[in-house]
CSV table of C-alpha atoms and ligand atoms in Angstrom, one decimal:
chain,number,residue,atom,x,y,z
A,1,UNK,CA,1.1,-2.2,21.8
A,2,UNK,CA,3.8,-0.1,20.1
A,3,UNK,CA,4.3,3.3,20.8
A,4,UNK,CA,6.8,6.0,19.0
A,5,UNK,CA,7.1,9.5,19.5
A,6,UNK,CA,7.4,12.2,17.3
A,7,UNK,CA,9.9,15.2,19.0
A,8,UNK,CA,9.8,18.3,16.9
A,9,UNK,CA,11.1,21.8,17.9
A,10,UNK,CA,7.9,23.1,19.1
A,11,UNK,CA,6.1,19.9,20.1
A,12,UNK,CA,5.8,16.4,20.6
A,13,UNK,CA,3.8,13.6,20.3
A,14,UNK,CA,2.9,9.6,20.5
A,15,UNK,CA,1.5,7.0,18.0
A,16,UNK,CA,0.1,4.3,19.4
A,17,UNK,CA,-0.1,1.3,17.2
A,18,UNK,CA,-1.9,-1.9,18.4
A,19,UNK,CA,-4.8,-4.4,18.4
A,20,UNK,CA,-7.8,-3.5,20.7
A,21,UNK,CA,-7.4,0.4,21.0
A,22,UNK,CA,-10.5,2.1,20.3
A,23,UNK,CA,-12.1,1.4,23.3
A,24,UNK,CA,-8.9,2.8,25.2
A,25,UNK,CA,-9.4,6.0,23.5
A,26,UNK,CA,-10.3,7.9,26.5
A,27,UNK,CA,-7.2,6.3,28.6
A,28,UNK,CA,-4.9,7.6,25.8
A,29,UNK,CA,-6.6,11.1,25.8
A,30,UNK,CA,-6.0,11.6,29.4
A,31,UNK,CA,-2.4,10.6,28.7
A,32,UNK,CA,-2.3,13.9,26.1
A,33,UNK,CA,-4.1,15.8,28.9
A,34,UNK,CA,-7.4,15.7,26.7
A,35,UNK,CA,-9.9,15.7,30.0
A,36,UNK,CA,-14.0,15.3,30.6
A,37,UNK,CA,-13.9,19.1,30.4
A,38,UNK,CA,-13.0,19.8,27.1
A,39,UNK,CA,-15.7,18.9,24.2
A,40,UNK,CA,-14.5,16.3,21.5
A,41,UNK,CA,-16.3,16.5,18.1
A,42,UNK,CA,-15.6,13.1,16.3
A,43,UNK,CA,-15.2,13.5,12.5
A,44,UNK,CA,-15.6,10.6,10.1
A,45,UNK,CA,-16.9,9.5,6.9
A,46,UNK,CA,-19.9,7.3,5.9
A,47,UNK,CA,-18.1,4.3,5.4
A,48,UNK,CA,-16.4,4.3,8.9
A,49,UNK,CA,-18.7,5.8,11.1
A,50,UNK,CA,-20.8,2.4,10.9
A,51,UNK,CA,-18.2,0.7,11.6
A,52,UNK,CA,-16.6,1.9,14.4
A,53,UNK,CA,-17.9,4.9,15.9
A,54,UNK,CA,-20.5,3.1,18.1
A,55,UNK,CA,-17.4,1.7,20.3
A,56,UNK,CA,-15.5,4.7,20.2
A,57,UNK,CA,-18.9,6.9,21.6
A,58,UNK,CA,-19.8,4.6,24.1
A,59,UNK,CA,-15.9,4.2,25.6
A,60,UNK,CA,-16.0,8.4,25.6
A,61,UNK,CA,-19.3,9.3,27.0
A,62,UNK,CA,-18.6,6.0,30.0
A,63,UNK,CA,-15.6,8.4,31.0
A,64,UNK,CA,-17.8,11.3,31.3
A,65,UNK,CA,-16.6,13.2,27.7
A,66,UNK,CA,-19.3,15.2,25.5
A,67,UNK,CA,-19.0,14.3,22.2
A,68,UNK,CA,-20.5,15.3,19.4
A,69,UNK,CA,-20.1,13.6,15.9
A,70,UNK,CA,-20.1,14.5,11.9
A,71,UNK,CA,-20.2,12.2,9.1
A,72,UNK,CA,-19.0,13.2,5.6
A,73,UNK,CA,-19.7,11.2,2.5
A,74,UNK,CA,-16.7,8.8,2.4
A,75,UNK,CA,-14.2,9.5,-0.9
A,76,UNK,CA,-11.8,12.1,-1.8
A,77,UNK,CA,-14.7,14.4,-3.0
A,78,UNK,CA,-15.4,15.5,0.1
A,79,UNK,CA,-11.7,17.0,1.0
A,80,UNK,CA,-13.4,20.6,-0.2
A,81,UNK,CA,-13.5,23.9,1.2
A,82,UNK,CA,-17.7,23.3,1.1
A,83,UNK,CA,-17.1,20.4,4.0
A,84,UNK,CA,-14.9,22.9,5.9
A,85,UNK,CA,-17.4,25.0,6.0
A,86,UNK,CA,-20.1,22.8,7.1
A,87,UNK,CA,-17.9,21.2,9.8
A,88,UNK,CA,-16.8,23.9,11.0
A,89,UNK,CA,-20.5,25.0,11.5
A,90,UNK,CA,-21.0,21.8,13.2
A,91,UNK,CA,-18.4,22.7,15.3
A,92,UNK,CA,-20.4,26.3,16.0
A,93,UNK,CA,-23.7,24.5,16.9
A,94,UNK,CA,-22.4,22.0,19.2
A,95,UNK,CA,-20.6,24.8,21.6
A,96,UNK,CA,-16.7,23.4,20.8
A,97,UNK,CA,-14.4,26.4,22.4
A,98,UNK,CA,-10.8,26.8,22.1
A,99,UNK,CA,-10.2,24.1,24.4
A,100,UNK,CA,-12.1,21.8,22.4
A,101,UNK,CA,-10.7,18.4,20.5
A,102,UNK,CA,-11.1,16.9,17.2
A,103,UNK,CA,-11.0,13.7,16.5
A,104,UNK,CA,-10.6,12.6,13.0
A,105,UNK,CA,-11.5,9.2,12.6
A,106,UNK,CA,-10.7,7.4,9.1
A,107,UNK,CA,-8.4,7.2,6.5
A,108,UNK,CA,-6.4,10.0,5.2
A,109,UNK,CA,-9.5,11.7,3.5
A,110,UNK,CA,-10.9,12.4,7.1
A,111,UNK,CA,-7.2,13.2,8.5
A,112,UNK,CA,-6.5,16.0,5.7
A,113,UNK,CA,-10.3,17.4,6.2
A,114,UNK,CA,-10.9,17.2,10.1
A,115,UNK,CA,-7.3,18.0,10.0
A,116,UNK,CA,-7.5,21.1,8.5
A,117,UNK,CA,-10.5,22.2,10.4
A,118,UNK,CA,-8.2,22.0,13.7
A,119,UNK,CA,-6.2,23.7,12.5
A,120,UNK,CA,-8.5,26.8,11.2
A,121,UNK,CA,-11.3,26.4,13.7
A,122,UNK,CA,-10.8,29.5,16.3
A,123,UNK,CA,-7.1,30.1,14.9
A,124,UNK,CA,-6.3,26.1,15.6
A,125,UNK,CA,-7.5,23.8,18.1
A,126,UNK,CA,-5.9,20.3,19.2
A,127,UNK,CA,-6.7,17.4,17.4
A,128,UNK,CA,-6.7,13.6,17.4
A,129,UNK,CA,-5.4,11.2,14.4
A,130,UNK,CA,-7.5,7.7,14.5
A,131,UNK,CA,-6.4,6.5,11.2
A,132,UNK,CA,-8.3,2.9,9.9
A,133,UNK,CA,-6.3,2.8,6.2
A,134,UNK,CA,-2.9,1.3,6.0
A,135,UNK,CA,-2.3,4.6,3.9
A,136,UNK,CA,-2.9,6.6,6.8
A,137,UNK,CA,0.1,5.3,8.3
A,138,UNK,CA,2.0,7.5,6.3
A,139,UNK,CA,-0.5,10.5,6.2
A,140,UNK,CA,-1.7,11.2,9.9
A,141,UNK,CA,2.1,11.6,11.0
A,142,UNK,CA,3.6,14.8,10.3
A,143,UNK,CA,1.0,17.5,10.7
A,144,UNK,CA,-0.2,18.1,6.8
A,145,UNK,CA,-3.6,19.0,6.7
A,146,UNK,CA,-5.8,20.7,4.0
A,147,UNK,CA,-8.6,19.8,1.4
A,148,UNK,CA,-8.3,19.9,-2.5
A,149,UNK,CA,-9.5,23.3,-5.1
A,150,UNK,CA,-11.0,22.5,-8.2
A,151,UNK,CA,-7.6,23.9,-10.0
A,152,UNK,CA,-5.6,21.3,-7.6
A,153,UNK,CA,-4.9,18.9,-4.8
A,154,UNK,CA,-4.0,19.6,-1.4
A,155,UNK,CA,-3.6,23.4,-2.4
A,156,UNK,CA,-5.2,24.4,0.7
A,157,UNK,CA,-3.7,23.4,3.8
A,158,UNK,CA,-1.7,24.0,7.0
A,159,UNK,CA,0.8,22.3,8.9
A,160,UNK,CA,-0.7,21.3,12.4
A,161,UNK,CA,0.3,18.2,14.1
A,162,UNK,CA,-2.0,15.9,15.7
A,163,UNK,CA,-2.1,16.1,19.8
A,164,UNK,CA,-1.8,12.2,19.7
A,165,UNK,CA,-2.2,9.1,16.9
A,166,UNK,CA,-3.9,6.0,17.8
A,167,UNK,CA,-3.4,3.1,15.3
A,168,UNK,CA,-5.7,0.6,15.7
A,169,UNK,CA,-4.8,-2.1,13.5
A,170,UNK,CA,-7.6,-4.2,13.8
A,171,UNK,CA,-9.8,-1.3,11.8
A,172,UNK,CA,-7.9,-2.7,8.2
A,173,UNK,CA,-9.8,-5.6,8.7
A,174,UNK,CA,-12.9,-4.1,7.2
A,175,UNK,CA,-10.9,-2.4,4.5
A,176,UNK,CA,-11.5,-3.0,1.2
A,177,UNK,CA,-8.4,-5.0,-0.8
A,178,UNK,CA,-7.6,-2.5,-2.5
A,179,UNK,CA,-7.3,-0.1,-0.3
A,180,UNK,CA,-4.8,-2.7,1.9
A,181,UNK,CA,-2.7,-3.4,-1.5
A,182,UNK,CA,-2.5,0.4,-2.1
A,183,UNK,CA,-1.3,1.2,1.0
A,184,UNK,CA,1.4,-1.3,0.8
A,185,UNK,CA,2.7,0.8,-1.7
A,186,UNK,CA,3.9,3.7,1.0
A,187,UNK,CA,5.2,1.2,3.7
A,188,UNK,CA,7.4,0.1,0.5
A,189,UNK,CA,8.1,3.1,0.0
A,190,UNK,CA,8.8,3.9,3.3
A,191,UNK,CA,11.4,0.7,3.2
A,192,UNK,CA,13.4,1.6,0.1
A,193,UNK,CA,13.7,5.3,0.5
A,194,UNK,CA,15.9,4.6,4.5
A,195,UNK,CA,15.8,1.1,5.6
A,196,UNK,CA,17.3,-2.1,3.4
A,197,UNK,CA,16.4,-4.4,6.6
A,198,UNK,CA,12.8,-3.2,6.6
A,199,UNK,CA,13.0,-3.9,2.5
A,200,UNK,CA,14.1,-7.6,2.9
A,201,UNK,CA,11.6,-8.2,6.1
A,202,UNK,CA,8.9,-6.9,4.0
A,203,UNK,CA,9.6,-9.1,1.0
A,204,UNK,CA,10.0,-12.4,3.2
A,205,UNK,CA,6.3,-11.5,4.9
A,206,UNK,CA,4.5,-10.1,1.9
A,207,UNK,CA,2.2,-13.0,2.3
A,208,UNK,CA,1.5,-12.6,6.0
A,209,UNK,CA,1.2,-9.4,6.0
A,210,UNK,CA,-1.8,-9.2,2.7
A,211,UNK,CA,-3.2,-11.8,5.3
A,212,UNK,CA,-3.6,-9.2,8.1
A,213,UNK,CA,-1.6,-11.1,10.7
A,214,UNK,CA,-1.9,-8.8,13.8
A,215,UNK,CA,1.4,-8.3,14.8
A,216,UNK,CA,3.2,-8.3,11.7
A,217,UNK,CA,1.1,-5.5,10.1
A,218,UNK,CA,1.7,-3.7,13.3
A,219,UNK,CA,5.2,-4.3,12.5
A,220,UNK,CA,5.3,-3.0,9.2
A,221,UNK,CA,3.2,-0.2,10.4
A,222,UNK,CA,5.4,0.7,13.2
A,223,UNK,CA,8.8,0.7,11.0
A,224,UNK,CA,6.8,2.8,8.3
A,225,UNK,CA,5.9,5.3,10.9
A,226,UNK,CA,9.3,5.6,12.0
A,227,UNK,CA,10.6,6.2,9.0
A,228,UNK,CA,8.3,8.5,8.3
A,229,UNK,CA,9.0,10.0,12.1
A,230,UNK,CA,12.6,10.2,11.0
A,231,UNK,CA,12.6,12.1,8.2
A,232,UNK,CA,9.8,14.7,9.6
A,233,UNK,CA,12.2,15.0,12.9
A,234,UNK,CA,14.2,16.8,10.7
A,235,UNK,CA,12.6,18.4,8.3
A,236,UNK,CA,8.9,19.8,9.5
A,237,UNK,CA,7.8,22.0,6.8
A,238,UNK,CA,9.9,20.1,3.6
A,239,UNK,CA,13.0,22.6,3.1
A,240,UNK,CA,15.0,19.9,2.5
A,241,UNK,CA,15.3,16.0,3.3
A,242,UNK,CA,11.3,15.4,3.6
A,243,UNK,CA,11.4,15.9,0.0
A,244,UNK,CA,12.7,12.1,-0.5
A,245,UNK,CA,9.2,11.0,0.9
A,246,UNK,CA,8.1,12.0,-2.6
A,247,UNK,CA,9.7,9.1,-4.2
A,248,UNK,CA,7.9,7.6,-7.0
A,249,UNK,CA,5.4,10.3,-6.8
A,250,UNK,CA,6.9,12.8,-9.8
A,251,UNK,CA,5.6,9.9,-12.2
A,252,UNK,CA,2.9,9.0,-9.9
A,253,UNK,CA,0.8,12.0,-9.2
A,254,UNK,CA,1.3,12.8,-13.5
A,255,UNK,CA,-0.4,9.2,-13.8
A,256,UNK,CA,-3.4,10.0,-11.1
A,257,UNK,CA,-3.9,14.1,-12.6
A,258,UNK,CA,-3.9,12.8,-16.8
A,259,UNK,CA,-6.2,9.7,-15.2
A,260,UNK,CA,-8.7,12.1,-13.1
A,261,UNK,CA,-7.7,10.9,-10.1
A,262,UNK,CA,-10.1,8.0,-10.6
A,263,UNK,CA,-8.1,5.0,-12.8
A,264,UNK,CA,-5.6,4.5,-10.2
A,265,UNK,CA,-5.7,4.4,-6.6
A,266,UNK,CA,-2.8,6.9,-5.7
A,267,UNK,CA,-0.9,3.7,-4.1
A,268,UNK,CA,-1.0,2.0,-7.2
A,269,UNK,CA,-0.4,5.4,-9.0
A,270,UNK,CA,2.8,5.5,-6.4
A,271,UNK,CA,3.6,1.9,-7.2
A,272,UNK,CA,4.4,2.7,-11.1
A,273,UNK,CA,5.9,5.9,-10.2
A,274,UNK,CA,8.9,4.0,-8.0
A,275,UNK,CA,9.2,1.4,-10.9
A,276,UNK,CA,10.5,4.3,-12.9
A,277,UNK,CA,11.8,6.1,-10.6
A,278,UNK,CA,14.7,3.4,-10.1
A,279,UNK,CA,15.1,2.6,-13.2
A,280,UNK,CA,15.6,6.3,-13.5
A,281,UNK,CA,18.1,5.8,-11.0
A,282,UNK,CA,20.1,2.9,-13.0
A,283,UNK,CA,20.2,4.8,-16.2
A,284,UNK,CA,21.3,7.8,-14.7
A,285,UNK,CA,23.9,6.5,-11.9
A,286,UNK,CA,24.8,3.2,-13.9
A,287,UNK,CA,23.7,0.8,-10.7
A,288,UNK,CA,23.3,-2.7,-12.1
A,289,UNK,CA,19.6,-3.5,-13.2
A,290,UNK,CA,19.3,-6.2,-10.3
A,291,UNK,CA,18.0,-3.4,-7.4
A,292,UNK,CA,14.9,-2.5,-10.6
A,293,UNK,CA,14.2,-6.4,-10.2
A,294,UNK,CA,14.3,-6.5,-6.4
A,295,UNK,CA,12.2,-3.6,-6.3
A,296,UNK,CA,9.8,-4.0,-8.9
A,297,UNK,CA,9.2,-8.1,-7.5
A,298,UNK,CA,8.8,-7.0,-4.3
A,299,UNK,CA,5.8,-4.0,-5.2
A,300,UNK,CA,4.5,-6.9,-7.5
A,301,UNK,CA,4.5,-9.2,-4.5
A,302,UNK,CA,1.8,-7.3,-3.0
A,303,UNK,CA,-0.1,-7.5,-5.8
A,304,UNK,CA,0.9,-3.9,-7.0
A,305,UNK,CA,1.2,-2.7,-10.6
A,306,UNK,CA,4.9,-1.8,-11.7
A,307,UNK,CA,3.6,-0.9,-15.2
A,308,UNK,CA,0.5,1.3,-16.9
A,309,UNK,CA,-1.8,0.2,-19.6
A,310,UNK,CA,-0.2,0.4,-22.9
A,311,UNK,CA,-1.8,2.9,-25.2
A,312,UNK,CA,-4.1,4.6,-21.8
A,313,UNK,CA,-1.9,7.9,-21.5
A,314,UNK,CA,0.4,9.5,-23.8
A,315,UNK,CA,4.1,10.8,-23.1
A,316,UNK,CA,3.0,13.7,-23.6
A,317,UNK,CA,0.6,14.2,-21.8
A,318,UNK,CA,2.4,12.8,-18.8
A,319,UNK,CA,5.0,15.1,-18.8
A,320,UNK,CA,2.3,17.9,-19.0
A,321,UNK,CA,1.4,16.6,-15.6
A,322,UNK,CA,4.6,16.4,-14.3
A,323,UNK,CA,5.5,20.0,-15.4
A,324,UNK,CA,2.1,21.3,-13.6
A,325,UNK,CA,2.8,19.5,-10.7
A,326,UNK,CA,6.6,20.2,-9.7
A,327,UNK,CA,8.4,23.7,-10.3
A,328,UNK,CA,9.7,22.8,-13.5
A,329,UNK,CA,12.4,24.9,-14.8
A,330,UNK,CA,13.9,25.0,-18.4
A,331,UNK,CA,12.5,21.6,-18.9
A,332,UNK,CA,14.4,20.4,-16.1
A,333,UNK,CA,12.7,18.2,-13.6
A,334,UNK,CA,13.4,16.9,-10.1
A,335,UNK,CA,13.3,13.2,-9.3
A,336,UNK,CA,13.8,11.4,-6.1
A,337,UNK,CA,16.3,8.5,-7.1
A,338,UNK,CA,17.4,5.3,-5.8
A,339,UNK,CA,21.5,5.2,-4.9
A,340,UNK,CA,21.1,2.1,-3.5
A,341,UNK,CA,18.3,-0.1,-1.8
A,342,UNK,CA,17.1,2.1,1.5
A,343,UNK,CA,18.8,4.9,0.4
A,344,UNK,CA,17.9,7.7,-2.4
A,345,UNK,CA,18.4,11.2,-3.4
A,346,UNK,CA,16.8,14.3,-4.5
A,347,UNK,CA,18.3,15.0,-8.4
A,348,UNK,CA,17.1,18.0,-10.2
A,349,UNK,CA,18.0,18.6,-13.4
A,350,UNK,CA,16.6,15.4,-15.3
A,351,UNK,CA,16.0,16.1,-18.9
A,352,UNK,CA,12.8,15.0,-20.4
A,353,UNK,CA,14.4,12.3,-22.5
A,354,UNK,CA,15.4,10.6,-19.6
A,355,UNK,CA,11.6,10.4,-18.6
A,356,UNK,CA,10.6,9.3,-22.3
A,357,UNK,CA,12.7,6.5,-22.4
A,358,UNK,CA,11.8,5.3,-18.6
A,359,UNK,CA,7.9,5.9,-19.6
A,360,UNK,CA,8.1,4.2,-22.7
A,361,UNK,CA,9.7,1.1,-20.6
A,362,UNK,CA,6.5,1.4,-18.0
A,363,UNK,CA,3.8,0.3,-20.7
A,364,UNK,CA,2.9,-2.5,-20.2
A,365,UNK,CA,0.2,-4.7,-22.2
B,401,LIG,N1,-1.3,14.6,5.0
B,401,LIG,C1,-0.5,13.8,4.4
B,401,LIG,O1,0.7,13.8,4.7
B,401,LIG,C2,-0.9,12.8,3.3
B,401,LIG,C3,-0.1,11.9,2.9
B,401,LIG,C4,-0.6,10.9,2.0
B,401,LIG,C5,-1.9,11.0,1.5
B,401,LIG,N2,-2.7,12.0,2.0
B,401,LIG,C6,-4.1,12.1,1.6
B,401,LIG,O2,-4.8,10.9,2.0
B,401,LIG,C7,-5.9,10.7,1.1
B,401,LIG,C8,-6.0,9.3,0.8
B,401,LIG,O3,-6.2,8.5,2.0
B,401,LIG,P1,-6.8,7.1,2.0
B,401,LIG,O4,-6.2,6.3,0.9
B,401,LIG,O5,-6.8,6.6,3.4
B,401,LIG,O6,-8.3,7.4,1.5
B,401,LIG,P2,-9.7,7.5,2.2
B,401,LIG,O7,-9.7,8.2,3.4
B,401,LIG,O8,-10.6,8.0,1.1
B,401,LIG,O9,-10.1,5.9,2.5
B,401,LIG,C9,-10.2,5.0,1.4
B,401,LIG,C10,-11.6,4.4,1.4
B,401,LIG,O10,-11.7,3.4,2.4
B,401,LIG,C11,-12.8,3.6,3.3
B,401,LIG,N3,-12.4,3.2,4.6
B,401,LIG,C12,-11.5,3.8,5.4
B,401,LIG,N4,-11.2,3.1,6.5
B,401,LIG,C13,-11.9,2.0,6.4
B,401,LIG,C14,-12.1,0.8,7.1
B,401,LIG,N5,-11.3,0.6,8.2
B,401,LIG,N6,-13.0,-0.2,6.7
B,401,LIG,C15,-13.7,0.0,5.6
B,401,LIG,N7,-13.6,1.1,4.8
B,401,LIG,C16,-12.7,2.0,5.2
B,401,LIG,C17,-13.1,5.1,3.1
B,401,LIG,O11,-14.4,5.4,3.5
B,401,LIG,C18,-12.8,5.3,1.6
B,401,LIG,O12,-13.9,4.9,0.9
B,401,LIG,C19,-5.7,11.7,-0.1
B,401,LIG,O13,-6.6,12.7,0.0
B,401,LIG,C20,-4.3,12.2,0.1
B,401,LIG,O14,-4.1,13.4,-0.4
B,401,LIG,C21,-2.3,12.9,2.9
B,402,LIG,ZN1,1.8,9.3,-1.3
């Protein structure tokens, strides 16, 4: 078992990342000073809750917690101010007080939504992040919670950290591929925007690792986290350097908003977004065109796209995306871009022709 620790200026917190952890839920609650006396509500969706709340339940109840448990239809659909509402109901019926815990118990659908009902229910309660995606590696550390409007994503939302994260690695086991691949595409990420060591280690285990060996993935978990842990120790509420974490995602979030966030898993979404992203970077700092090979091999390696579907989306309309979802000012964007492998920066001022000519080089056949 792995553990890392998450200091901010008003609190900290573990993550626990390991094989075997469920059942040892209600050791690591104790740990957090989560007791018998305070209610838990488990909150999960319908394709985990079979899976592994049963365990979970039984290890809680067998050291004398009440728990109470809601399961939302699994999918990003259900990341609405309609499920808030009824969860926080839920919450209402079964007696939770202030003292009272969440547990969110999936991928990061569940984190953002039970999330987000910590942190409104009674002016914020504690809560538990029990994340079974590789994606989640990436979303239940730094305390961003919130569901989705109708006019946008993540529009509604808080910053609340979670009391403790347990990472049960065993859980992707049941995960669809793609859901695996597409969370590859943050731990990469993770790699190449601070750690060149953690960029070669990946690319020499890319094999192991789609396999689900134990202790690698809890590894590449582990290193993702910190990196992750790193950038949010400095930088809770994104004034400044958390802003890198957004690399590949100026081109990726365009390609999941023009595809209804329903072509492209926002991994693979992310995936293409870093392929132009560097290559951004080599037009723009002159870096020789080997570090766009490395990177786009290794994404590929994991069976990630590093191109779109020739004729799907317009440039056009891209851009359109990109200028809804940044601040764009005077048709000046901002990019996170690659200065070298594990390192980038934060580069405002791209001109769209830059991003014409890298988009035009991202369709594919
Ligand atoms: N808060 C943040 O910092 C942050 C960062 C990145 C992403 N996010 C959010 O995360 C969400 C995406 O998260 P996700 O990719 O984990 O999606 P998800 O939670 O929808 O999970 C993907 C699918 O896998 C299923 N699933 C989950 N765990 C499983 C398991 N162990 N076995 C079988 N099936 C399983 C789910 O039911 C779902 O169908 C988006 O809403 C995004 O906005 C938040
Ligand atoms: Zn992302």
């Amino acid at each position: 078992m792995k553990k890392l620790t998450v200091s901010l200026e008003h609190c900290s917190y573990p993550i626990y990342i390991g094989t075997d952890l469920l059942a040892k839920l209600p050791v690591y609650l104790q740990e957090a000073g989560i007791t018998p006396q305070q209610k838990l509500m488990v909150i999960s969706d319908s394709n985990v809750a079979p899976l592994y709340c049963s365990p979970i339940l039984e290890a809680l109840r067998q050291a004398g917690y009440q728990v109470g448990i809601e399961v939302v239809p699994a999918g990003e659909a259900s990341k609405n101010l309609n499920q808030l509402e009824k969860l926080i109901g839920s919450c209402l019926q079964f007696g939770l007080d202030r003292q009272g815990v969440i547990l969110a118990l999936g991928g990061g659908v569940i984190g953002d939504l039970a999330g987000f009902v910590a942190a409104s229910y009674m002016r914020g309660i504690r809560f538990v992040q029990i994340p079974t995606t590789l994606l989640a590696h990436d979303s239940s550390v730094g305390g961003k919670v919130g569901v989705n409007h109708a006019l946008g994503k993540n529009v509604i939302g808080a910053f609340h950290q979670p009391a403790l994260v347990l990472y049960d690695v065993g859980t992707l086991a049941t995960l669809p591929k793609r859901e695996l691949i597409s969370g590859f595409a943050e731990v990469i990420k993770h790699g190449l925007i601070w750690d060149q060591a953690f960029v070669d280690w990946l690319a020499k285990e890319a094999t192991d690792l789609l396999a689900l060996h134990p202790e690698k993935l809890a590894e590449a978990i582990y290193h993702g986290c910190q990196v992750k842990v790193g950038v949010v120790s400095q930088d809770e509420r994104e004034s400044g350097i958390r802003a890198i974490l957004n690399y590949g995602h100026t081109i990726g979030h365009a390609l999941e908003a023009v595809s209804g966030y329903s072509y492209y898993t926002h991994g693979e979404a992310v995936a293409i977004g870093i392929a132009g992203a560097v290559q951004l970077s080599c037009n723009r700092f002159g870096l020789d065109q080997e570090i766009v090979r490395v990177t786009t091999e290794l994404l590929a390696s994991f069976g990630l796209p590093t191109t779109y579907e020739a004729g799907r989306f317009t440039e056009q309309a891209l851009l359109e995306a990109m200028k809804r979802d940044k601040k764009v000012k005077n048709d000046q964007y901002t990019f996170v871009l690659t200065r070298k492998l594990g390192q980038v920066e934060v580069v405002r001022g791209i001109d769209e022709n830059e991003i014409r000519d890298v988009l035009r080089g991202l369709e594919g056949r």
